[in-house]
Amino acid sequence: MSNLQSEIQNRRTFAIISHPDAGKTTLTEKFLLYGGAIALAGSVKGKKTARHAVSDWMEIEKQRGISVTSSVMQFNYEGYCINILDTPGHQDFSEDTYRTLMAADSAVMVIDASKGVENQTRKLFKVCLLRDIPIFTFINKMDREARNPFDLMEQIESELGIRTYPVNWPIGCGRDFKGVYDRRKKEIIAFTPSGGQREVDKTEVELSDPGLESLLGQELCQTLRDDVELLDGASYEFDMDQVRHGKLSPVFFGSALTNFGVEPFLEDFLKMTTPPLPRKSSEGEVDPFEDSFSAFVFKIQANMNKAHRDRIAFMRICSGRFEKGMEVYHVQGGKKIKLSQPQQLMAQDREIIEEAYAGDVIGVFDPGIFSIGDTLCAPGKKFEFEGIPTFAPEHFNRVRQKDTLKRKQFVKGVTQIAQEGAIQIFHEPATGMEEVIVGVVGTLQFEVLEYRLKNEYNVEIIREGLPYQYIRWIENEGLEPKTLSLTSDTKVVQDFRDRYLLLFTNNWSINWALEHNEGLELSEFSRN
Ligand code: G4P
């Protein structure tokens, strides 16, 4: 196998999703600990302490204890090169989660064992299903009082609509959490607490071992034997093909904080996941093992670091090898470009990289030329990767600057944040950008907008809620919206390309517009 092939073969790229507080950051930290990327547990985070997660870099995240932006972390473990893509935990940012999932080959869903499937997880999970990628479940916090594991399985299946296969099974919970039973090896992994650091003492014993009772106690031992019998009779068969298509989720139990079950999870997960997968393009599937480089932009973020004041485009490499200073063809821009300052990001710490391979994510300096979904490939090629859809905004605010002298900064700020894909901006016909109508998928994005305009662009804004919930672009070329017959609560606006669209407060008004304007064609998505 060539060097290129073996590098790509060892790549694993996955996104990690969860409801806020389920333990995503703690689990990520433990992965990094195993990979030797950090030396001590607790160095990644401690939201209530002065330290904060390396993956939480925005002030607002620290204040609210939520992850708004997603970051990328890379580490090596047992010959694998692993890329973890962190996602915002809040459902208001599910569009961002979706884009991150586009860059991943699989997803890990972290669930709090005492809470089960939570509201946010539901929405994020639906986004996951849209991508048809393998989903692994880690049921966390088994060191606390947990819900019955059978109930948890049942809930995941009925609420999320995915089948489950418990790869391991918990032995007790809370103070009695002793470890997990590995169903495939038919072996018990019992843990001894050690303050959550890397080395957790574990003992491996077979289920039939006569010494088991003294290890687990009679009650837990009996429960485990009964559970295993029930599971073997009742749970779904393990079917790798179904796992690969996101129809069956392998489930693992553990406790990220105490480091119980994290290593067995990581090991099985790495074995069950694949190297980078082929990606669909306008010229058929692109094989990741191909020599020639290709990538697509899945995220753009301005001012990640106030000191740098720059804009970074994150791209997922889909094939071949990337080298620093390499010349590539930017398909949508129709130009050859040099990717300057390629970086790998460990949140705030940036490291200039010399090379990267299919499966990796790199951040490059963006002078304002990239859009989400853009393709980069080797000069001489011209294909485009499948686009990244935009979600239709469901909430609208009228936004203007408090101080009219700050117009320039205001326009720059809203335009840049809109280019990142965090918000969509519109304006009333025949008016400029003094005042914009901002559409978002989740209302928290308004707060982020307000915060970022103030902190990054020094502009204070006035926001006014608008009652619209639905957005439709007018598809008819040259149609003059004034001629349309619409309900009084329907609003005509224009997007940044001056295309006309309608904002509706309810479905009824959409139907009304269609019924009263023959030939009117409306679309939920903008065509780029
Ligand atoms: P998130 O990224 O999904 O939002 O969750 P995060 O890892 O930040 O964890 C949320 C809280 O849950 C943290 O406590 C964390 O220590 C705790 N936690 C994570 N995994 C486990 C676990 O396996 N068992 C137990 N008992 N707790 C766990 P916190 O009090 O909010 O923050 P901190 O002050 O401890 O950092």
Coordinates of C-alpha atoms and ligand atoms in Angstrom, one line a residue:
M1 CA 0.0 0.0 0.0
S2 CA 1.3 3.4 -0.9
N3 CA 1.8 6.0 1.8
L4 CA -1.2 8.0 0.5
Q5 CA -3.3 4.9 0.6
S6 CA -2.3 3.9 4.1
E7 CA -2.8 7.5 5.4
I8 CA -6.3 7.6 4.0
Q9 CA -7.1 4.1 5.1
N10 CA -6.4 5.1 8.7
R11 CA -8.5 8.2 8.7
R12 CA -11.7 8.3 10.7
T13 CA -13.9 11.4 10.6
F14 CA -16.9 11.7 12.8
A15 CA -19.2 14.3 14.2
I16 CA -20.3 14.3 17.8
I17 CA -23.8 15.4 18.7
S18 CA -25.8 15.7 21.9
H19 CA -28.3 17.7 23.9
P20 CA -26.4 20.4 25.9
D21 CA -24.9 18.9 29.1
A22 CA -25.2 15.3 28.1
G23 CA -21.4 15.0 28.2
K24 CA -20.1 15.7 24.6
T25 CA -17.3 17.8 25.8
T26 CA -16.2 15.4 28.5
L27 CA -16.3 12.5 26.1
T28 CA -14.3 14.4 23.5
E29 CA -11.8 15.3 26.2
K30 CA -11.4 11.6 27.1
F31 CA -10.8 10.7 23.5
L32 CA -8.1 13.3 23.3
L33 CA -6.6 11.9 26.5
Y34 CA -6.4 8.5 24.9
G35 CA -4.8 10.0 21.9
G36 CA -2.2 11.8 24.0
A37 CA -3.4 15.1 22.5
I38 CA -3.8 16.4 26.0
A39 CA -2.0 15.2 29.1
L40 CA -4.6 15.6 31.9
A41 CA -8.3 15.2 32.1
G42 CA -9.9 18.6 33.0
S43 CA -7.6 20.5 30.8
V44 CA -10.2 20.7 28.1
K45 CA -13.0 22.1 30.1
G46 CA -14.6 23.0 33.3
K47 CA -17.3 25.5 32.3
K48 CA -18.0 26.6 35.8
T49 CA -14.3 27.1 36.5
A50 CA -11.9 29.5 34.9
R51 CA -10.9 26.9 32.3
H52 CA -13.2 26.4 29.4
A53 CA -13.6 23.9 26.7
V54 CA -11.1 24.2 23.9
S55 CA -14.0 23.7 21.6
D56 CA -16.0 26.6 23.0
W57 CA -14.3 29.7 21.8
M58 CA -17.0 32.3 21.7
E59 CA -17.8 34.4 24.7
I60 CA -21.5 33.7 24.3
E61 CA -20.8 30.0 24.5
K62 CA -18.9 30.5 27.8
Q63 CA -21.7 32.6 29.2
R64 CA -24.5 30.3 28.3
G65 CA -22.6 27.1 28.5
I66 CA -23.6 26.1 25.1
S67 CA -21.5 25.4 22.1
V68 CA -22.4 27.7 19.2
T69 CA -19.7 27.1 16.7
S70 CA -18.3 23.8 15.7
S71 CA -14.7 23.0 15.9
V72 CA -12.4 20.3 14.7
M73 CA -10.0 18.2 16.6
Q74 CA -7.5 15.7 15.3
F75 CA -5.6 13.0 17.3
N76 CA -3.9 9.7 16.7
Y77 CA -4.9 6.5 18.5
E78 CA -3.6 3.0 17.8
G79 CA -2.6 3.8 14.3
Y80 CA -5.8 5.7 13.4
C81 CA -5.8 9.4 12.7
I82 CA -9.1 10.6 14.1
N83 CA -10.9 13.8 13.2
I84 CA -13.7 14.8 15.7
L85 CA -16.1 17.5 14.5
D86 CA -17.8 19.1 17.4
T87 CA -21.3 20.4 16.8
P88 CA -23.4 23.0 18.5
G89 CA -25.5 21.3 21.1
H90 CA -28.5 23.6 20.8
Q91 CA -31.3 22.8 18.3
D92 CA -31.4 26.4 17.2
F93 CA -28.1 25.7 15.4
S94 CA -29.2 22.5 13.8
E95 CA -28.4 23.9 10.3
D96 CA -24.8 24.2 11.4
T97 CA -24.9 20.7 12.8
Y98 CA -26.2 19.5 9.4
R99 CA -23.3 21.1 7.5
T100 CA -20.9 19.6 9.9
L101 CA -22.5 16.2 9.4
M102 CA -21.9 16.7 5.6
A103 CA -18.2 16.7 6.4
A104 CA -18.4 13.6 8.6
D105 CA -18.5 9.9 7.7
S106 CA -20.4 8.9 10.9
A107 CA -21.9 10.5 14.0
V108 CA -21.7 9.8 17.7
M109 CA -24.8 10.7 19.7
V110 CA -24.3 11.2 23.4
I111 CA -27.3 10.7 25.6
D112 CA -27.6 11.4 29.3
A113 CA -28.6 8.1 31.0
S114 CA -30.9 9.8 33.5
K115 CA -32.7 11.9 31.0
G116 CA -32.8 9.7 27.9
V117 CA -33.8 11.3 24.6
E118 CA -34.2 15.0 25.1
N119 CA -35.9 17.6 23.0
Q120 CA -32.8 19.0 21.4
T121 CA -31.6 15.5 20.6
R122 CA -34.8 14.8 18.7
K123 CA -34.3 17.7 16.2
L124 CA -30.5 17.1 15.8
F125 CA -31.1 13.5 15.3
K126 CA -33.6 14.1 12.5
V127 CA -30.9 16.1 10.9
C128 CA -28.6 13.1 11.3
L129 CA -31.1 10.8 9.6
L130 CA -31.3 13.1 6.6
R131 CA -27.6 12.3 6.0
D132 CA -28.0 8.5 6.1
I133 CA -24.7 8.0 7.9
P134 CA -23.8 5.5 10.7
I135 CA -24.9 6.7 14.1
F136 CA -23.3 5.4 17.2
T137 CA -24.9 6.0 20.6
F138 CA -23.0 6.5 23.8
I139 CA -25.2 6.5 26.9
N140 CA -23.3 8.6 29.3
K141 CA -23.4 9.3 33.1
M142 CA -23.9 5.7 34.2
D143 CA -22.1 6.7 37.4
R144 CA -25.3 8.5 38.3
E145 CA -28.8 7.2 38.9
A146 CA -29.8 6.1 35.4
R147 CA -33.0 5.0 33.7
N148 CA -33.5 1.4 33.1
P149 CA -31.3 0.5 30.1
F150 CA -34.2 -1.4 28.4
D151 CA -36.4 1.7 28.7
L152 CA -33.6 3.8 27.2
M153 CA -33.3 1.4 24.2
E154 CA -37.0 1.5 23.7
Q155 CA -37.1 5.2 23.9
I156 CA -34.4 5.7 21.3
E157 CA -36.2 3.3 19.0
S158 CA -39.6 4.7 19.3
E159 CA -38.7 8.4 19.5
L160 CA -35.9 8.5 17.1
G161 CA -37.1 5.8 14.8
I162 CA -33.7 3.9 14.6
R163 CA -33.1 0.4 15.7
T164 CA -30.6 -0.3 18.4
Y165 CA -28.0 -2.9 19.1
P166 CA -26.4 -2.7 22.5
V167 CA -22.8 -3.6 21.9
N168 CA -22.3 -3.6 25.7
W169 CA -24.6 -3.6 28.6
P170 CA -24.2 -1.7 31.9
I171 CA -23.7 -3.4 35.2
G172 CA -25.5 -1.4 37.7
C173 CA -25.6 2.4 37.8
G174 CA -24.8 5.3 40.2
R175 CA -22.5 4.2 43.0
D176 CA -23.1 0.6 42.0
F177 CA -21.9 1.1 38.4
K178 CA -19.4 -1.6 38.1
G179 CA -18.6 -1.8 34.4
V180 CA -20.0 -3.1 31.2
Y181 CA -20.6 -6.5 29.7
D182 CA -19.3 -6.9 26.2
R183 CA -21.9 -8.9 24.4
R184 CA -19.7 -10.0 21.5
K185 CA -16.7 -11.1 23.5
K186 CA -19.1 -12.4 26.2
E187 CA -16.9 -10.8 28.8
I188 CA -17.2 -8.4 31.7
I189 CA -15.1 -5.3 31.9
A190 CA -15.2 -4.2 35.5
F191 CA -13.7 -0.8 36.3
T192 CA -12.0 0.6 39.4
P193 CA -12.4 4.3 39.9
S194 CA -9.2 6.4 39.4
G195 CA -10.4 10.0 39.3
G196 CA -11.2 9.9 35.6
Q197 CA -7.6 9.9 34.4
R198 CA -6.4 7.8 31.5
E199 CA -5.5 4.7 33.2
V200 CA -8.6 3.0 34.5
D201 CA -8.0 -0.4 36.1
K202 CA -10.2 -2.9 34.4
T203 CA -10.7 -6.6 35.0
E204 CA -12.0 -8.8 32.2
V205 CA -14.1 -11.8 33.4
E206 CA -16.4 -14.2 31.6
L207 CA -20.1 -14.2 32.4
S208 CA -20.0 -17.8 33.5
D209 CA -17.0 -17.2 35.8
P210 CA -17.7 -18.5 39.3
G211 CA -15.8 -15.6 40.7
L212 CA -18.3 -13.1 39.2
E213 CA -20.5 -13.0 42.2
S214 CA -17.7 -11.9 44.5
L215 CA -16.7 -9.2 41.9
L216 CA -20.2 -7.8 41.3
G217 CA -22.2 -8.9 44.3
Q218 CA -25.0 -11.4 44.1
E219 CA -27.8 -9.0 43.1
L220 CA -26.0 -7.3 40.2
C221 CA -24.7 -10.6 39.0
Q222 CA -28.2 -12.1 38.8
T223 CA -29.6 -9.0 37.1
L224 CA -26.8 -9.1 34.5
R225 CA -27.3 -12.7 33.8
D226 CA -31.1 -12.1 33.4
D227 CA -30.6 -9.0 31.2
V228 CA -28.2 -10.8 28.9
E229 CA -30.6 -13.7 28.5
L230 CA -33.4 -11.2 27.6
L231 CA -31.2 -9.2 25.3
D232 CA -29.9 -12.3 23.4
G233 CA -33.5 -13.3 22.9
A234 CA -35.1 -10.0 22.1
S235 CA -32.7 -7.5 20.6
Y236 CA -32.0 -7.0 16.9
E237 CA -29.2 -8.9 15.2
F238 CA -26.1 -7.0 14.6
D239 CA -26.0 -6.1 10.9
M240 CA -23.1 -4.1 9.7
D241 CA -25.0 -3.1 6.5
Q242 CA -27.8 -1.6 8.5
V243 CA -25.3 0.2 10.7
R244 CA -23.6 1.7 7.6
H245 CA -26.9 3.1 6.4
G246 CA -27.9 4.6 9.7
K247 CA -30.7 2.1 10.2
L248 CA -29.2 0.4 13.3
S249 CA -27.3 2.2 16.0
P250 CA -24.7 0.3 18.0
V251 CA -25.2 1.4 21.6
F252 CA -22.5 1.7 24.3
F253 CA -22.9 2.5 28.0
G254 CA -20.4 4.3 30.1
S255 CA -19.4 7.3 32.0
A256 CA -17.2 9.8 30.3
L257 CA -16.4 11.6 33.6
T258 CA -15.1 8.6 35.4
N259 CA -13.7 7.1 32.2
F260 CA -15.7 3.9 32.5
G261 CA -16.4 2.3 29.1
V262 CA -14.7 5.1 27.0
E263 CA -11.8 3.0 25.7
P264 CA -13.9 0.0 24.8
F265 CA -16.3 2.3 23.0
L266 CA -13.5 4.0 21.1
E267 CA -12.0 0.7 20.1
D268 CA -15.2 -0.8 18.9
F269 CA -16.3 2.4 17.2
L270 CA -13.0 2.6 15.3
K271 CA -13.4 -1.0 14.1
M272 CA -17.0 -0.5 13.0
T273 CA -16.5 2.8 11.2
T274 CA -15.0 3.1 7.7
P275 CA -12.2 5.1 6.2
P276 CA -13.3 8.2 4.3
L277 CA -16.3 7.4 2.1
P278 CA -16.6 8.3 -1.6
R279 CA -18.6 11.5 -2.2
K280 CA -21.1 12.3 -4.9
S281 CA -20.2 14.9 -7.5
S282 CA -21.4 16.2 -10.9
E283 CA -19.0 13.7 -12.5
G284 CA -20.0 10.6 -10.4
E285 CA -18.5 9.4 -7.2
V286 CA -15.1 10.7 -6.2
D287 CA -12.9 8.0 -4.7
P288 CA -11.1 9.2 -1.6
F289 CA -8.0 7.1 -2.5
E290 CA -7.5 8.9 -5.8
D291 CA -4.2 10.8 -6.1
S292 CA -5.7 14.1 -7.1
F293 CA -6.9 16.5 -4.4
S294 CA -10.5 17.5 -4.0
A295 CA -12.4 19.2 -1.1
F296 CA -15.6 21.1 -0.4
V297 CA -16.3 24.0 2.0
F298 CA -18.8 23.2 4.7
K299 CA -18.3 26.1 7.0
I300 CA -17.2 29.6 7.0
Q301 CA -16.4 31.6 10.1
A302 CA -15.3 35.2 10.5
N303 CA -13.4 36.7 13.4
M304 CA -12.9 33.4 15.2
N305 CA -10.1 35.0 17.0
K306 CA -10.5 38.7 17.7
A307 CA -6.8 39.2 17.4
H308 CA -6.7 37.8 13.9
R309 CA -9.9 39.4 12.5
D310 CA -9.9 37.0 9.6
R311 CA -12.3 34.7 7.9
I312 CA -11.6 31.0 7.8
A313 CA -13.2 28.5 5.3
F314 CA -13.3 25.0 6.7
M315 CA -13.1 22.3 4.1
R316 CA -13.3 18.6 4.1
I317 CA -10.8 16.9 1.9
C318 CA -12.6 14.3 -0.1
S319 CA -9.7 12.8 -2.1
G320 CA -6.0 12.7 -2.4
R321 CA -3.4 14.7 -0.5
F322 CA -3.2 18.4 0.3
E323 CA 0.2 20.1 0.6
K324 CA 0.9 23.5 1.9
G325 CA 1.1 26.2 -0.8
M326 CA -0.6 23.9 -3.3
E327 CA -2.4 25.4 -6.2
V328 CA -6.0 24.3 -6.6
Y329 CA -8.9 25.1 -8.8
H330 CA -11.9 26.8 -7.1
V331 CA -14.8 25.5 -9.3
Q332 CA -17.5 28.1 -8.3
G333 CA -15.0 31.0 -8.6
G334 CA -13.7 29.6 -11.9
K335 CA -10.1 30.4 -10.8
K336 CA -6.9 28.7 -9.8
I337 CA -5.9 29.7 -6.3
K338 CA -3.2 29.0 -3.7
L339 CA -4.6 27.9 -0.4
S340 CA -2.8 30.2 2.0
Q341 CA -2.1 29.5 5.6
P342 CA -3.7 26.1 5.8
Q343 CA -4.5 25.4 9.4
Q344 CA -5.6 22.6 11.5
L345 CA -7.5 23.8 14.4
M346 CA -7.5 22.7 18.0
A347 CA -10.1 25.4 18.7
Q348 CA -8.1 28.5 19.6
D349 CA -4.7 26.9 19.0
R350 CA -4.0 27.0 15.3
E351 CA -1.3 25.0 13.8
I352 CA -0.1 25.6 10.3
I353 CA -0.1 22.3 8.5
E354 CA 2.2 20.9 5.9
E355 CA 0.0 18.2 4.5
A356 CA -3.4 16.7 5.0
Y357 CA -5.3 13.7 3.5
A358 CA -8.8 12.7 2.4
G359 CA -10.9 12.6 5.6
D360 CA -9.2 15.6 7.2
V361 CA -10.6 19.0 7.7
I362 CA -8.5 22.0 7.2
G363 CA -9.2 25.7 7.7
V364 CA -7.9 28.1 5.1
F365 CA -7.8 31.9 5.1
D366 CA -10.7 33.2 3.1
P367 CA -10.4 36.6 1.5
G368 CA -14.1 36.5 0.8
I369 CA -14.2 34.2 -2.2
F370 CA -15.7 31.1 -0.8
S371 CA -19.3 30.1 -0.2
I372 CA -20.6 27.1 1.7
G373 CA -20.7 24.1 -0.6
D374 CA -17.9 25.3 -2.9
T375 CA -15.7 22.7 -4.5
L376 CA -11.9 22.8 -4.8
C377 CA -10.1 20.3 -7.0
A378 CA -6.8 19.7 -8.8
P379 CA -6.2 22.1 -11.7
G380 CA -7.5 20.6 -14.9
K381 CA -10.6 19.1 -13.2
K382 CA -13.9 20.8 -12.9
F383 CA -16.5 18.8 -11.1
E384 CA -18.7 20.0 -8.3
F385 CA -19.6 18.1 -5.1
E386 CA -23.3 17.7 -4.2
G387 CA -24.6 21.0 -2.7
I388 CA -25.3 21.6 0.9
P389 CA -29.0 22.6 1.2
T390 CA -30.0 25.7 3.2
F391 CA -32.8 25.3 5.8
A392 CA -35.8 27.6 5.3
P393 CA -35.7 30.3 8.1
E394 CA -38.7 30.1 10.4
H395 CA -38.2 33.3 12.5
F396 CA -37.8 36.8 11.3
N397 CA -36.7 40.1 12.9
R398 CA -36.4 43.6 11.5
V399 CA -32.9 44.8 12.4
R400 CA -31.3 48.3 12.2
Q401 CA -28.3 50.0 13.7
K402 CA -28.8 52.2 16.7
D403 CA -26.2 54.7 15.5
T404 CA -26.9 55.7 11.9
L405 CA -23.2 56.7 11.5
K406 CA -22.2 53.1 11.8
R407 CA -24.0 52.1 8.6
K408 CA -20.8 50.8 7.0
Q409 CA -19.9 48.5 9.8
F410 CA -23.5 47.4 10.1
V411 CA -23.7 46.4 6.4
K412 CA -20.3 44.6 6.6
G413 CA -21.3 42.8 9.8
V414 CA -24.7 41.5 8.6
T415 CA -23.3 40.6 5.2
Q416 CA -20.4 38.7 6.5
I417 CA -22.5 36.8 9.1
A418 CA -25.0 36.0 6.3
Q419 CA -22.2 34.7 4.1
E420 CA -21.2 32.3 6.9
G421 CA -24.7 30.9 6.6
A422 CA -25.7 31.7 10.2
I423 CA -28.5 34.1 9.1
Q424 CA -30.3 35.0 5.9
I425 CA -30.9 38.6 5.1
F426 CA -33.6 40.3 3.1
H427 CA -34.7 43.9 2.5
E428 CA -37.9 45.6 1.5
P429 CA -38.2 46.3 -2.2
A430 CA -36.5 49.5 -3.4
T431 CA -34.8 50.1 0.0
G432 CA -31.2 49.7 0.8
M433 CA -29.5 48.1 3.7
E434 CA -30.2 50.7 6.4
E435 CA -32.6 48.2 7.7
V436 CA -32.7 44.5 7.0
I437 CA -35.0 41.6 7.7
V438 CA -33.1 38.8 9.2
G439 CA -34.4 35.2 8.9
V440 CA -33.0 32.4 11.1
V441 CA -33.8 28.8 11.8
G442 CA -33.5 29.1 15.6
T443 CA -34.2 32.2 17.6
L444 CA -30.9 31.9 19.5
Q445 CA -29.2 32.9 16.3
F446 CA -30.7 36.4 16.7
E447 CA -28.9 36.7 20.0
V448 CA -25.6 35.5 18.5
L449 CA -26.1 38.1 15.7
E450 CA -26.6 40.9 18.2
Y451 CA -23.7 39.8 20.3
R452 CA -21.4 39.4 17.4
L453 CA -22.3 42.7 15.8
K454 CA -21.5 44.5 19.0
N455 CA -18.3 42.6 19.7
E456 CA -16.8 42.1 16.3
Y457 CA -18.2 45.1 14.4
N458 CA -18.8 47.5 17.2
V459 CA -22.4 48.1 16.2
E460 CA -25.4 48.1 18.4
I461 CA -28.7 47.1 16.9
I462 CA -32.4 47.4 17.4
R463 CA -34.4 44.3 16.8
E464 CA -38.1 44.0 16.2
G465 CA -39.9 40.7 16.0
L466 CA -41.9 40.0 12.9
P467 CA -44.8 37.5 12.8
Y468 CA -43.7 35.6 9.7
Q469 CA -43.0 31.9 9.7
Y470 CA -42.8 30.8 6.1
I471 CA -40.6 31.9 3.3
R472 CA -41.2 31.3 -0.4
W473 CA -39.1 32.5 -3.4
I474 CA -41.1 33.7 -6.4
E475 CA -39.9 31.5 -9.3
N476 CA -41.7 33.3 -12.1
E477 CA -39.1 35.3 -14.1
G478 CA -39.9 39.0 -14.4
L479 CA -43.0 38.9 -12.3
E480 CA -43.8 42.2 -10.7
P481 CA -44.9 41.4 -7.1
K482 CA -47.1 44.6 -6.9
T483 CA -49.5 42.9 -9.3
L484 CA -50.0 39.9 -7.0
S485 CA -53.1 39.5 -5.0
L486 CA -52.0 38.6 -1.4
T487 CA -53.4 38.5 2.1
S488 CA -52.7 41.7 4.1
D489 CA -50.3 39.8 6.4
T490 CA -48.1 38.6 3.5
K491 CA -44.9 40.6 2.9
V492 CA -42.9 41.0 -0.2
V493 CA -39.1 41.3 0.3
Q494 CA -35.9 40.8 -1.8
D495 CA -32.8 38.7 -1.1
F496 CA -29.3 39.9 -1.5
R497 CA -29.5 39.0 -5.2
D498 CA -32.6 41.1 -5.5
R499 CA -34.8 38.1 -6.2
Y500 CA -38.3 38.6 -4.9
L501 CA -39.8 36.4 -2.2
L502 CA -42.8 36.3 0.1
L503 CA -43.0 36.0 3.8
F504 CA -46.1 34.4 5.2
T505 CA -47.5 34.1 8.7
N506 CA -49.3 30.8 8.0
N507 CA -49.9 28.1 5.5
W508 CA -53.4 29.3 4.8
S509 CA -51.9 32.6 3.3
I510 CA -49.6 30.5 1.1
N511 CA -52.5 28.6 -0.3
W512 CA -54.5 31.9 -0.7
A513 CA -51.6 33.4 -2.8
L514 CA -51.4 30.3 -5.0
E515 CA -55.2 30.2 -5.5
H516 CA -55.6 33.8 -6.3
N517 CA -52.6 34.2 -8.6
E518 CA -52.8 31.9 -11.5
G519 CA -49.4 30.5 -12.6
L520 CA -47.6 31.8 -9.5
E521 CA -44.7 29.5 -8.7
L522 CA -43.3 29.5 -5.2
S523 CA -40.3 27.6 -3.9
E524 CA -39.1 27.0 -0.4
F525 CA -35.4 27.1 -1.3
S526 CA -33.4 29.7 -3.0
R527 CA -31.5 28.6 -6.1
N528 CA -27.9 29.6 -5.9
Ligands
G4P1 P1 -21.9 18.9 26.8 O1 -20.6 19.2 26.2 O2 -22.7 17.9 26.2 O3 -22.7 20.2 27.0 O4 -21.6 18.3 28.3 P2 -20.3 18.4 29.2 O5 -19.3 17.5 28.7 O6 -19.9 19.9 29.3 O7 -20.9 17.9 30.5 C1 -21.9 18.5 31.2 C2 -21.8 18.3 32.7 O8 -22.0 16.9 32.9 C3 -20.5 18.6 33.3 O9 -20.7 19.0 34.6 C4 -19.7 17.3 33.3 O10 -18.7 17.3 34.2 C5 -20.8 16.4 33.6 N1 -20.6 15.0 33.1 C6 -20.1 14.6 31.9 N2 -20.0 13.3 31.8 C7 -20.3 12.8 33.0 C8 -20.4 11.5 33.5 O11 -20.1 10.5 32.9 N3 -20.9 11.4 34.8 C9 -21.2 12.5 35.5 N4 -21.6 12.3 36.8 N5 -21.2 13.7 35.1 C10 -20.7 13.9 33.8 P3 -20.8 20.5 35.0 O12 -21.1 20.5 36.5 O13 -21.8 21.3 34.2 O14 -19.5 21.2 34.6 P4 -18.1 21.0 35.4 O15 -18.1 22.1 36.3 O16 -18.1 19.7 36.0 O17 -17.1 21.2 34.3

